Coordinates of C-alpha atoms in Angstrom, one line a residue:
Chain A
M1311 CA 0.0 -0.4 -0.1
N1312 CA 0.9 3.4 -0.7
P1313 CA 2.4 4.9 2.8
T1314 CA 0.2 7.6 2.8
A1315 CA -2.9 6.0 2.5
W1316 CA -2.2 4.7 6.1
M1317 CA -2.8 8.2 7.0
A1318 CA -6.7 8.3 6.6
W1319 CA -7.2 5.3 8.6
P1320 CA -6.7 6.8 11.9
V1321 CA -9.5 8.8 11.7
V1322 CA -11.5 6.6 8.9
L1323 CA -12.0 3.6 11.3
P1324 CA -13.1 5.3 14.8
L1325 CA -15.4 6.9 12.7
A1326 CA -17.2 4.1 10.9
G1327 CA -17.1 2.2 14.2
A1328 CA -19.2 5.2 15.9
V1329 CA -21.5 5.6 13.4
L1330 CA -21.7 1.5 13.4
A1331 CA -22.2 1.6 17.0
L1332 CA -25.1 3.5 17.0
L1333 CA -26.9 1.7 14.4
V1334 CA -26.3 -1.7 16.0
G1335 CA -28.6 -2.3 19.0
R1336 CA -26.9 -2.7 22.9
K1337 CA -25.9 -6.0 22.1
G1338 CA -23.6 -5.6 19.6
V1339 CA -22.2 -2.1 20.9
R1340 CA -19.6 -3.4 22.7
V1341 CA -18.4 -5.8 19.8
V1342 CA -18.6 -3.2 17.4
A1343 CA -16.5 -0.4 19.6
G1344 CA -14.1 -3.4 21.1
L1345 CA -13.3 -4.0 17.1
A1346 CA -13.0 -0.5 16.1
S1347 CA -10.3 -0.1 18.6
V1348 CA -8.3 -2.4 17.8
A1349 CA -8.8 -1.7 14.6
T1350 CA -7.7 1.9 14.7
F1351 CA -5.2 1.4 17.5
A1352 CA -3.2 -0.7 14.8
A1353 CA -4.1 1.4 12.1
S1354 CA -2.3 4.3 14.3
V1355 CA 0.9 1.6 15.2
M1356 CA 1.2 0.7 11.2
L1357 CA 1.4 4.9 10.5
T1358 CA 4.1 5.2 13.3
W1359 CA 6.2 2.4 11.6
E1360 CA 5.9 4.1 8.5
V1361 CA 6.8 7.4 10.0
A1362 CA 9.8 6.1 12.1
T1363 CA 11.2 4.0 9.3
R1364 CA 10.5 6.8 6.5
G1365 CA 10.3 9.9 7.9
V1366 CA 7.4 12.7 7.8
L1367 CA 4.5 12.0 5.5
R1368 CA 2.2 14.2 3.6
Q1369 CA -1.2 13.7 2.0
S1370 CA -3.6 16.5 0.4
I1371 CA -7.3 15.3 1.3
G1372 CA -8.9 15.0 -2.2
G1373 CA -5.8 15.5 -4.2
W1374 CA -5.8 19.4 -3.5
G1375 CA -2.6 20.4 -2.3
P1376 CA -1.7 24.0 -0.4
P1377 CA -2.6 26.7 -0.9
L1378 CA -6.2 25.8 -2.0
G1379 CA -6.5 22.3 -0.4
I1380 CA -5.8 21.1 3.3
E1381 CA -2.8 18.8 4.1
W1382 CA -2.4 16.3 6.4
R1383 CA 1.0 15.3 7.6
A1384 CA 2.3 12.9 10.5
D1385 CA 5.4 13.7 11.6
G1386 CA 7.1 12.3 14.8
L1387 CA 5.3 14.6 17.2
A1388 CA 1.9 13.3 15.4
V1389 CA 2.1 9.9 15.6
L1390 CA 3.3 9.9 19.4
M1391 CA 0.2 12.0 19.9
L1392 CA -1.9 9.2 17.4
L1393 CA 0.0 6.0 20.2
T1394 CA -0.9 8.5 23.2
I1395 CA -4.5 8.3 22.2
G1396 CA -4.9 5.1 20.9
V1397 CA -3.5 3.8 24.3
V1398 CA -4.6 5.8 26.9
G1399 CA -8.5 6.5 25.5
P1400 CA -9.1 2.4 25.2
L1401 CA -8.0 1.8 28.4
I1402 CA -9.8 4.6 30.3
S1403 CA -12.7 3.2 28.2
V1404 CA -12.3 -0.5 29.7
H1405 CA -13.1 0.7 33.1
A1406 CA -15.9 3.4 31.8
L1407 CA -17.9 0.0 31.0
D1408 CA -18.4 -1.0 34.3
H1409 CA -18.6 2.1 35.9
L1410 CA -21.4 3.7 33.9
G1411 CA -24.9 2.2 33.7
D1412 CA -25.9 0.2 30.5
R1413 CA -27.7 3.2 28.8
E1414 CA -25.2 4.9 29.6
D1415 CA -22.5 2.5 28.2
R1416 CA -24.4 2.5 24.8
E1417 CA -24.1 6.0 24.1
F1418 CA -20.7 6.3 25.7
L1419 CA -18.6 4.1 23.2
P1420 CA -20.0 5.8 20.5
L1421 CA -19.6 9.3 21.5
W1422 CA -16.3 8.4 22.6
L1423 CA -15.4 6.6 19.2
F1424 CA -16.0 10.3 17.8
V1425 CA -14.2 12.1 20.0
W1426 CA -11.3 9.9 19.3
C1427 CA -11.9 10.5 15.8
A1428 CA -11.8 14.2 16.0
L1429 CA -8.3 13.8 18.1
N1430 CA -6.5 12.0 15.6
A1431 CA -7.9 13.9 12.6
L1432 CA -6.4 17.3 14.9
V1433 CA -2.9 15.7 15.4
L1434 CA -2.8 14.8 12.0
S1435 CA -4.2 18.4 10.6
A1436 CA -1.6 20.8 9.0
D1437 CA -4.3 23.5 8.3
A1438 CA -5.4 26.3 10.4
F1439 CA -8.8 26.2 9.6
N1440 CA -9.1 22.4 9.6
L1441 CA -7.3 22.5 12.9
Y1442 CA -10.8 24.8 14.1
V1443 CA -12.9 22.2 12.4
T1444 CA -11.6 19.2 14.6
L1445 CA -11.0 21.3 17.6
E1446 CA -15.2 22.0 17.7
L1447 CA -15.8 18.2 16.6
M1448 CA -13.8 17.0 20.0
T1449 CA -15.6 19.9 21.9
L1450 CA -18.9 18.6 20.7
A1451 CA -18.0 15.1 21.1
S1452 CA -16.8 15.8 24.7
V1453 CA -19.6 17.9 25.8
A1454 CA -22.5 15.0 24.8
L1455 CA -19.5 12.6 26.8
I1456 CA -19.9 14.9 29.6
A1457 CA -23.5 15.0 29.8
V1458 CA -23.8 11.0 29.5
R1459 CA -25.6 10.2 32.3
R1460 CA -28.5 13.1 32.1
D1461 CA -28.4 14.2 35.1
R1462 CA -28.3 17.7 36.8
A1463 CA -24.8 17.7 37.5
G1464 CA -23.5 16.5 34.2
L1465 CA -25.7 18.5 32.1
D1466 CA -24.7 21.6 34.1
A1467 CA -21.3 20.6 33.5
G1468 CA -21.2 20.1 29.6
L1469 CA -23.5 23.3 29.2
R1470 CA -20.3 25.1 31.0
Y1471 CA -17.7 23.5 29.0
L1472 CA -19.8 24.5 25.9
L1473 CA -20.0 28.0 26.9
F1474 CA -16.4 28.3 27.7
A1475 CA -15.0 26.4 24.8
L1476 CA -16.9 28.1 22.3
P1477 CA -15.5 31.4 22.7
G1478 CA -12.1 29.9 23.0
S1479 CA -12.6 28.5 19.3
L1480 CA -14.3 31.9 18.2
L1481 CA -11.4 33.4 19.7
Y1482 CA -9.3 31.0 17.7
L1483 CA -11.0 31.4 14.4
L1484 CA -11.0 34.9 14.1
G1485 CA -6.8 34.8 14.7
V1486 CA -7.1 32.3 11.6
A1487 CA -9.6 34.9 9.8
L1488 CA -7.1 37.4 9.9
L1489 CA -3.9 35.4 9.5
Y1490 CA -5.5 34.4 6.1
G1491 CA -6.6 38.1 5.5
V1492 CA -3.0 39.1 5.4
Y1493 CA -1.0 36.5 4.2
S1494 CA -3.7 34.8 1.8
A1495 CA -2.4 30.6 3.2
L1496 CA -4.2 28.7 5.8
D1497 CA -1.7 26.1 5.3
L1498 CA 0.5 26.1 8.6
G1499 CA 3.8 25.6 6.7
L1500 CA 3.0 28.5 4.3
L1501 CA 2.4 30.9 6.9
G1502 CA 5.3 30.0 8.4
Q1503 CA 7.1 31.1 5.4
R1504 CA 5.0 33.7 5.1
I1505 CA 4.7 35.6 8.5
T1506 CA 6.5 38.9 9.0
P1507 CA 6.7 40.1 12.6
G1508 CA 3.7 43.2 13.0
P1509 CA 0.4 44.4 14.1
V1510 CA -1.5 41.8 12.5
A1511 CA 1.0 38.8 13.5
W1512 CA 0.7 40.0 17.1
V1513 CA -3.0 40.4 17.2
A1514 CA -3.3 36.9 15.4
A1515 CA -0.9 35.4 18.0
A1516 CA -2.8 37.2 20.9
L1517 CA -6.3 35.8 19.9
M1518 CA -4.9 32.5 19.1
T1519 CA -3.4 31.8 21.7
L1520 CA -5.8 33.4 24.0
G1521 CA -8.7 31.3 22.9
L1522 CA -6.7 28.2 22.7
C1523 CA -5.5 28.8 26.6
L1524 CA -9.1 29.1 27.6
K1525 CA -9.7 26.0 25.8
T1526 CA -6.5 24.1 27.6
P1527 CA -7.2 25.5 30.0
L1528 CA -4.2 27.8 31.6
F1529 CA -4.4 30.0 34.4
P1530 CA -5.9 31.7 34.8
L1531 CA -8.5 31.0 32.8
H1532 CA -8.9 27.7 34.5
V1533 CA -12.3 29.0 36.5
W1534 CA -14.4 26.2 34.7
L1535 CA -12.2 23.1 34.8
P1536 CA -12.8 22.3 38.2
P1537 CA -17.0 22.3 38.3
T1538 CA -16.4 20.8 35.4
Y1539 CA -14.7 17.5 36.0
T1540 CA -16.1 17.3 39.2
G1541 CA -19.3 17.3 37.2
A1542 CA -18.9 14.9 34.8
P1543 CA -18.8 11.0 35.3
T1544 CA -15.1 9.7 36.7
P1545 CA -14.3 8.1 33.2
V1546 CA -15.4 10.7 31.2
T1547 CA -13.3 13.5 33.4
A1548 CA -10.2 11.3 32.7
L1549 CA -10.4 11.7 29.1
L1550 CA -10.4 15.2 29.6
S1551 CA -7.8 15.9 31.2
A1552 CA -5.7 13.2 29.7
L1553 CA -6.8 13.8 26.3
V1554 CA -8.9 16.7 25.6
S1555 CA -7.1 19.3 27.4
K1556 CA -4.2 18.0 25.3
G1557 CA -5.8 18.4 21.8
S1558 CA -6.1 22.3 22.2
Y1559 CA -2.1 22.7 24.1
Y1560 CA -1.5 20.2 20.6
V1561 CA -2.6 23.0 18.3
L1562 CA -0.7 25.6 20.6
L1563 CA 2.6 23.8 20.5
R1564 CA 2.0 23.5 16.5
L1565 CA 0.9 27.2 16.2
W1566 CA 4.1 28.9 18.1
L1567 CA 6.7 25.7 16.6
E1568 CA 5.9 26.4 12.9
V1569 CA 3.8 29.8 12.5
F1570 CA 4.8 32.4 15.0
T1571 CA 8.2 31.4 15.3
P1572 CA 9.3 34.7 14.0
I1573 CA 7.0 36.7 16.7
L1574 CA 7.9 34.5 20.0
D1575 CA 10.1 37.2 21.4
W1576 CA 11.6 36.9 25.1
Q1577 CA 8.5 39.0 26.5
V1578 CA 6.1 36.7 25.2
G1579 CA 7.7 33.7 26.2
Q1580 CA 8.5 34.9 29.3
L1581 CA 4.8 36.1 29.9
L1582 CA 3.6 32.7 28.8
G1583 CA 6.0 31.0 31.1
V1584 CA 5.1 33.4 34.1
L1585 CA 1.2 32.0 33.6
G1586 CA 2.3 29.0 33.8
A1587 CA 4.6 29.2 36.7
A1588 CA 1.8 30.5 38.3
A1589 CA -0.7 27.9 37.3
V1590 CA 1.6 25.3 38.9
L1591 CA 1.9 26.6 42.2
W1592 CA -1.5 28.3 42.7
G1593 CA -3.1 24.7 41.0
S1594 CA -0.8 23.0 43.5
L1595 CA -2.0 24.8 46.4
L1596 CA -5.6 24.4 45.6
A1597 CA -4.9 20.8 44.9
L1598 CA -3.3 20.6 48.6
S1599 CA -6.7 22.2 50.2
Q1600 CA -9.1 20.7 48.9
S1601 CA -11.4 18.5 51.0
Q1602 CA -13.0 16.0 47.9
L1603 CA -10.5 13.5 46.0
K1604 CA -11.5 14.5 42.9
R1605 CA -10.9 18.0 43.1
V1606 CA -7.8 17.3 44.1
V1607 CA -6.5 15.4 41.3
A1608 CA -8.9 18.0 39.1
Y1609 CA -6.6 21.0 40.6
S1610 CA -3.4 19.0 40.0
S1611 CA -4.5 19.3 36.4
V1612 CA -4.4 22.8 36.4
A1613 CA -1.2 22.8 37.8
Q1614 CA 0.2 20.3 35.2
I1615 CA -0.9 22.1 32.6
G1616 CA 1.1 25.1 33.6
Y1617 CA 4.4 22.9 32.9
M1618 CA 4.0 22.4 29.7
F1619 CA 3.6 26.1 29.0
L1620 CA 7.5 26.5 30.5
F1621 CA 8.1 25.1 27.4
F1622 CA 7.6 29.2 25.6
P1623 CA 10.4 31.0 27.6
M1624 CA 12.9 28.4 26.9
A1625 CA 11.6 27.6 23.0
T1626 CA 14.5 25.3 22.2
V1627 CA 14.2 21.6 20.8
G1628 CA 15.0 20.2 24.1
A1629 CA 12.1 21.9 26.0
R1630 CA 10.0 21.1 23.3
T1631 CA 10.7 17.3 23.9
G1632 CA 10.6 17.8 27.4
A1633 CA 6.9 19.7 27.3
V1634 CA 6.1 17.0 24.8
Y1635 CA 7.2 14.2 27.0
L1636 CA 5.3 15.3 29.9
V1637 CA 1.8 15.9 27.5
V1638 CA 2.6 12.4 27.4
S1639 CA 3.5 11.0 30.6
H1640 CA 0.7 13.3 32.2
A1641 CA -1.8 11.6 29.7
A1642 CA -1.3 8.0 30.8
A1643 CA -0.7 8.9 35.2
K1644 CA -3.3 11.8 35.3
A1645 CA -5.8 9.2 33.8
S1646 CA -4.8 6.1 36.0
M1647 CA -5.4 8.5 39.1
F1648 CA -9.0 9.8 37.5
V1649 CA -9.7 5.9 37.2
A1650 CA -8.2 5.0 40.4
V1651 CA -10.7 7.6 41.9
G1652 CA -13.8 6.3 39.7
N1653 CA -12.4 2.9 41.8
I1654 CA -12.9 4.4 44.9
H1655 CA -16.3 5.9 44.6
Q1656 CA -17.7 2.8 43.1
A1657 CA -16.3 0.8 46.3
V1658 CA -17.1 2.9 49.5
G1659 CA -19.2 5.6 47.3
I1660 CA -18.0 8.5 49.5
T1661 CA -15.9 11.3 47.5
E1662 CA -14.9 12.6 51.1
L1663 CA -10.3 12.7 50.9
G1664 CA -11.0 10.8 54.5
G1665 CA -13.1 8.3 52.7
V1666 CA -10.0 6.6 51.3
Q1667 CA -9.2 5.6 55.0
G1668 CA -7.8 1.9 55.2
L1669 CA -8.6 1.1 51.5
A1670 CA -5.3 0.7 50.3
Y1671 CA -5.7 -2.6 52.2
R1672 CA -8.8 -3.3 50.2
M1673 CA -8.2 -2.2 46.8
P1674 CA -4.4 -2.6 46.2
F1675 CA -4.3 -2.4 42.5
T1676 CA -6.2 0.7 42.5
F1677 CA -4.0 2.7 45.4
L1678 CA -0.6 0.7 43.7
A1679 CA -1.8 2.6 40.3
M1680 CA -2.7 5.9 42.7
A1681 CA 1.1 5.8 44.0
L1682 CA 2.9 5.3 41.1
G1683 CA 0.5 7.9 39.1
G1684 CA 1.6 9.9 41.6
I1685 CA 5.3 9.5 41.1
S1686 CA 5.2 10.4 37.5
L1687 CA 3.1 13.9 38.8
I1688 CA 5.3 14.4 41.3
G1689 CA 8.5 14.0 38.7
M1690 CA 10.0 10.9 40.8
P1691 CA 12.0 8.7 38.9
P1692 CA 12.1 6.1 37.4
S1693 CA 8.7 7.7 35.8
G1694 CA 7.7 9.4 32.3
G1695 CA 7.1 12.8 34.4
F1696 CA 10.9 12.4 35.9
I1697 CA 12.1 12.5 32.1
A1698 CA 10.0 15.4 31.4
K1699 CA 10.8 17.6 34.2
W1700 CA 14.8 16.5 34.0
I1701 CA 14.8 17.7 30.2
L1702 CA 13.1 20.5 30.9
L1703 CA 14.9 21.5 34.0
E1704 CA 18.2 21.0 32.2
E1705 CA 16.9 23.3 29.1
S1706 CA 16.2 26.1 32.3
I1707 CA 19.6 25.4 33.3
W1708 CA 21.3 25.8 29.6
T1709 CA 19.6 28.7 28.2
G1710 CA 20.3 30.8 31.9
Q1711 CA 16.9 31.0 32.9
W1712 CA 17.0 29.2 36.2
W1713 CA 14.2 30.9 37.6
W1714 CA 12.1 28.1 36.1
G1715 CA 13.7 25.6 37.5
L1716 CA 12.8 26.6 40.7
V1717 CA 9.2 26.5 39.7
L1718 CA 9.6 22.5 38.7
L1719 CA 11.3 21.8 41.9
L1720 CA 8.8 23.3 44.2
G1721 CA 6.0 22.4 42.2
G1722 CA 7.3 18.5 42.7
L1723 CA 7.4 19.0 46.3
L1724 CA 3.7 20.9 46.2
A1725 CA 2.5 17.6 44.2
S1726 CA 4.2 15.1 46.8
A1727 CA 2.2 16.7 49.2
Y1728 CA -0.9 16.4 48.0
V1729 CA -0.1 13.0 46.6
F1730 CA 0.9 11.6 49.9
R1731 CA -2.0 13.5 51.8
I1732 CA -4.3 11.0 49.3
L1733 CA -1.8 8.0 50.2
R1734 CA -1.7 8.4 53.9
G1735 CA -4.9 8.3 54.7
S1736 CA -5.1 5.0 52.6
F1737 CA -2.8 3.1 55.1
L1738 CA -4.6 4.0 58.3
P1739 CA -6.8 1.4 59.9
L1740 CA -9.8 0.6 58.0
P1741 CA -12.9 2.5 60.3
P1742 CA -15.4 0.1 61.3
G1743 CA -18.9 -0.1 59.9
V1744 CA -17.1 0.8 56.6
K1745 CA -18.9 -1.6 53.9
V1746 CA -16.5 -2.1 50.5
R1747 CA -18.2 -3.0 47.6
S1748 CA -15.9 -5.6 45.4
I1749 CA -15.4 -4.0 42.1
P1750 CA -14.7 -6.1 39.0
L1751 CA -10.9 -6.6 37.9
G1752 CA -11.1 -5.3 35.3
N1753 CA -11.3 -2.2 36.7
E1754 CA -9.1 -2.4 39.0
L1755 CA -6.6 -3.4 36.1
A1756 CA -7.2 -0.6 34.3
P1757 CA -5.6 2.0 36.4
L1758 CA -2.5 0.0 37.1
A1759 CA -1.9 -0.6 33.2
L1760 CA -2.2 3.3 32.9
A1761 CA -0.2 3.8 35.9
L1762 CA 2.6 1.3 34.3
I1763 CA 2.6 3.2 31.0
A1764 CA 3.9 6.2 33.2
L1765 CA 6.2 4.5 34.6
V1766 CA 7.8 2.8 31.6
L1767 CA 8.1 5.8 29.6
G1768 CA 10.5 6.7 32.4
L1769 CA 12.1 3.5 32.2
V1770 CA 12.5 3.2 28.5
P1771 CA 12.5 7.4 27.3
W1772 CA 15.1 6.0 24.0
F1773 CA 12.0 5.1 21.7
P1774 CA 9.7 7.7 22.2
L1775 CA 12.0 10.3 21.8
E1776 CA 13.9 8.8 18.9
L1777 CA 10.3 9.2 17.2
L1778 CA 9.8 12.8 18.1
A1779 CA 12.7 13.7 16.5
V1780 CA 11.4 12.9 13.3
G1781 CA 10.7 16.0 11.0
T1782 CA 12.2 18.4 13.9
A1783 CA 13.1 21.1 11.6
R1784 CA 15.0 22.8 14.2
Chain B
M800 CA -9.9 53.6 4.1
N801 CA -11.4 50.3 2.4
P802 CA -14.9 49.3 2.1
W803 CA -13.5 45.8 3.6
V804 CA -11.1 47.4 6.1
L805 CA -14.8 48.6 7.8
Y806 CA -16.6 46.0 7.4
A807 CA -14.1 43.6 8.9
L808 CA -13.8 46.1 11.8
S809 CA -17.8 45.8 12.1
G810 CA -17.3 42.4 12.1
V811 CA -15.0 42.9 15.0
T812 CA -17.4 44.8 17.2
V813 CA -20.4 42.6 16.7
F814 CA -18.0 39.8 17.9
S815 CA -16.7 41.7 21.0
V816 CA -20.4 42.8 21.7
G817 CA -21.2 38.7 21.9
L818 CA -17.6 38.4 23.7
V819 CA -19.2 40.7 26.7
G820 CA -22.9 39.4 26.4
L821 CA -21.4 35.8 27.0
F822 CA -19.7 36.5 30.2
S823 CA -22.7 39.3 31.5
H824 CA -25.1 37.1 31.6
E825 CA -26.2 34.5 33.7
H826 CA -29.3 32.5 31.8
P827 CA -28.3 29.8 29.5
V828 CA -30.2 31.0 26.5
K829 CA -28.6 34.6 26.5
R830 CA -25.2 32.9 26.7
I831 CA -25.5 30.7 23.8
L832 CA -27.2 33.6 22.0
A833 CA -24.4 36.0 22.8
S834 CA -21.8 32.6 21.3
N835 CA -24.3 32.8 18.2
I836 CA -23.3 36.6 17.8
M837 CA -19.7 36.4 18.4
G838 CA -19.7 33.5 15.8
S839 CA -21.1 35.7 13.5
G840 CA -19.1 38.5 13.9
V841 CA -16.0 36.2 13.0
L842 CA -17.9 35.0 9.8
L843 CA -18.5 38.7 9.1
V844 CA -14.6 39.5 9.3
L845 CA -14.3 36.6 6.9
V846 CA -16.9 37.3 4.4
S847 CA -15.5 41.0 3.8
L848 CA -12.1 39.7 3.3
A849 CA -13.5 37.5 0.1
R850 CA -14.2 40.8 -1.7
R851 CA -10.9 42.6 -1.2
E852 CA -8.7 40.9 -4.5
P853 CA -8.3 43.9 -6.8
T854 CA -9.3 42.3 -9.9
G855 CA -12.9 42.2 -8.8
T856 CA -12.9 38.4 -8.7
P857 CA -14.2 37.6 -4.9
D858 CA -12.0 34.8 -3.6
P859 CA -13.9 31.5 -2.9
V860 CA -11.4 30.2 0.0
P861 CA -13.1 32.5 2.5
H862 CA -16.9 31.8 1.2
A863 CA -16.3 27.4 2.1
L864 CA -14.8 28.6 5.5
V865 CA -17.8 30.8 6.1
L866 CA -19.9 27.9 5.1
T867 CA -18.0 25.5 7.6
G868 CA -18.6 28.3 9.9
I869 CA -22.2 28.1 9.9
V870 CA -22.2 24.6 10.0
V871 CA -20.2 24.4 12.9
S872 CA -22.1 27.0 15.1
V873 CA -25.6 25.5 13.8
S874 CA -24.4 22.4 15.9
S875 CA -22.7 23.9 18.5
T876 CA -26.3 26.1 19.5
A877 CA -28.2 23.0 18.9
L878 CA -26.5 21.0 21.2
G879 CA -26.3 24.5 24.0
V880 CA -30.0 24.4 23.4
A881 CA -30.6 20.8 23.6
L882 CA -28.8 21.2 27.5
A883 CA -30.0 24.0 28.4
R884 CA -33.9 22.3 27.7
R885 CA -33.3 19.3 29.5
I886 CA -31.6 21.3 32.5
A887 CA -34.8 23.5 32.1
R888 CA -37.3 20.3 32.2
L889 CA -35.2 18.3 35.2
D890 CA -36.2 21.6 37.0
E891 CA -39.4 21.6 36.3
T892 CA -40.1 17.9 37.7
A893 CA -37.9 18.6 40.6
E894 CA -40.6 21.8 41.4
E895 CA -43.6 19.5 40.3
G896 CA -42.3 17.2 42.5
R897 CA -42.0 19.6 45.6
A898 CA -45.2 21.2 44.7
G899 CA -46.7 17.7 44.9
S900 CA -45.8 17.3 48.2
D901 CA -46.5 20.0 49.7
A902 CA -49.8 19.6 48.4
E903 CA -50.1 16.0 50.3
A904 CA -48.2 17.3 53.7
G905 CA -51.5 20.4 53.5
G906 CA -54.1 17.6 54.1
G907 CA -56.4 19.1 50.8
A908 CA -56.8 22.2 52.6
G909 CA -57.2 24.2 49.5

């Protein structure tokens, strides 16, 4: 087969699976979704193989190349994201099957496949407007996922997410319109060649960055995140934090790497870095002060997203590698923690932090996963989070900006404080009178598998790092 | 000033009005409408860009973008309205339930 032909499959297969899963009855939905997931994952692996052996692949959709048509491009960064989505997403879905009810299960699987399709299309797009469309597809499918239980909390959370995501993508679209108006191009490569520092480029960059920061979300635009993450069903929260929030961050990274490079001044980088650092410290402090388990993990996401913005002040190839490595390891680690929280909720029905007391003895796998995921969030070796922070720390010293390194270390300390707060309680003796429901083994193993991925990322970092280098221009 | 610049500026104004509306209202329907107004502003900017070719031939790309934008905007509005409606219906049934139990507690005094 023509190597570029592999590019369509990671998008077509989940889409076909989602439509089919909607059409078949209650009995068939798991089979169809399972087959679609396996096929999509296989297609992602094949595409990764092609990229790893042949280098960057390009495909012009419908045979119309840029500047008129839309181009898709698979480089190392894109396929690494494809693999992350393909591994983390299905593991969360396995957990979701038993966590949600029967009816939700029938709706969850097709919606998740839609999100998967949108995410895969997003990471392969190399066109500013196509990125807008895929962002919107991702948002709409995610809103439906948040409201999948049709209870008041979920509906409120879904509407809130939609009403914050919409201005985000419209700000982005306004930026795209300005760029097209001046440079007559939508392709990221062409835009990158034509862009010159000036008021239009600055305004467009500001609008697009603001919109994407609202969606990601970066401090201080994170106000919608805790209530949305708390209102959504736990597996959906895991998907949102691990994958959906990374979609808009990925667009931001691509824009600044390929389009706005000439205008990434020292001051702009420092501003984004300061916001990221504020997110790390403020998010960690808020996580530390929460009394609800799910909120601790949700605020931890605010902090972890902050680290990813420390890339901008350094703006080196190494810092990019560190930021992407953090995206990947955070996807695995945070998904594992949210899924573990879901297990705890299922077992004791309590969401208070005190509710975990004594549970480490009854749910060993869940708490092992929580501890391993926590290690990655803190950045202790050996874990993916450690490698990512180590690279960022090294870069902060190389570029002579030691203060970002200080933020990294301080954030790690605060993270260990809130992770240990959860774990400490779990090792206290089980209080009398607490009834612990047994949960399916699959639900106990799903978070462990996710946490082990975060661990393996720290033990064997060579493969993802080499993959990431494919197609790195600078 | 070119007329298209004027059009584009009015598009930006419409966008800003929508943005302010979105964050200054509480009611979900008003907020959905505000986001719709924002969308119209962006599309207006795009439409005005399509007319700026010096030869007078309109540029087809912004037209295609506007059409796609309208589809996206219709879908997101529909989703928002569906969510708002369901929330309102849940509230209604909750209120009816409360009114019903109040009437029972009153022992049919009315």
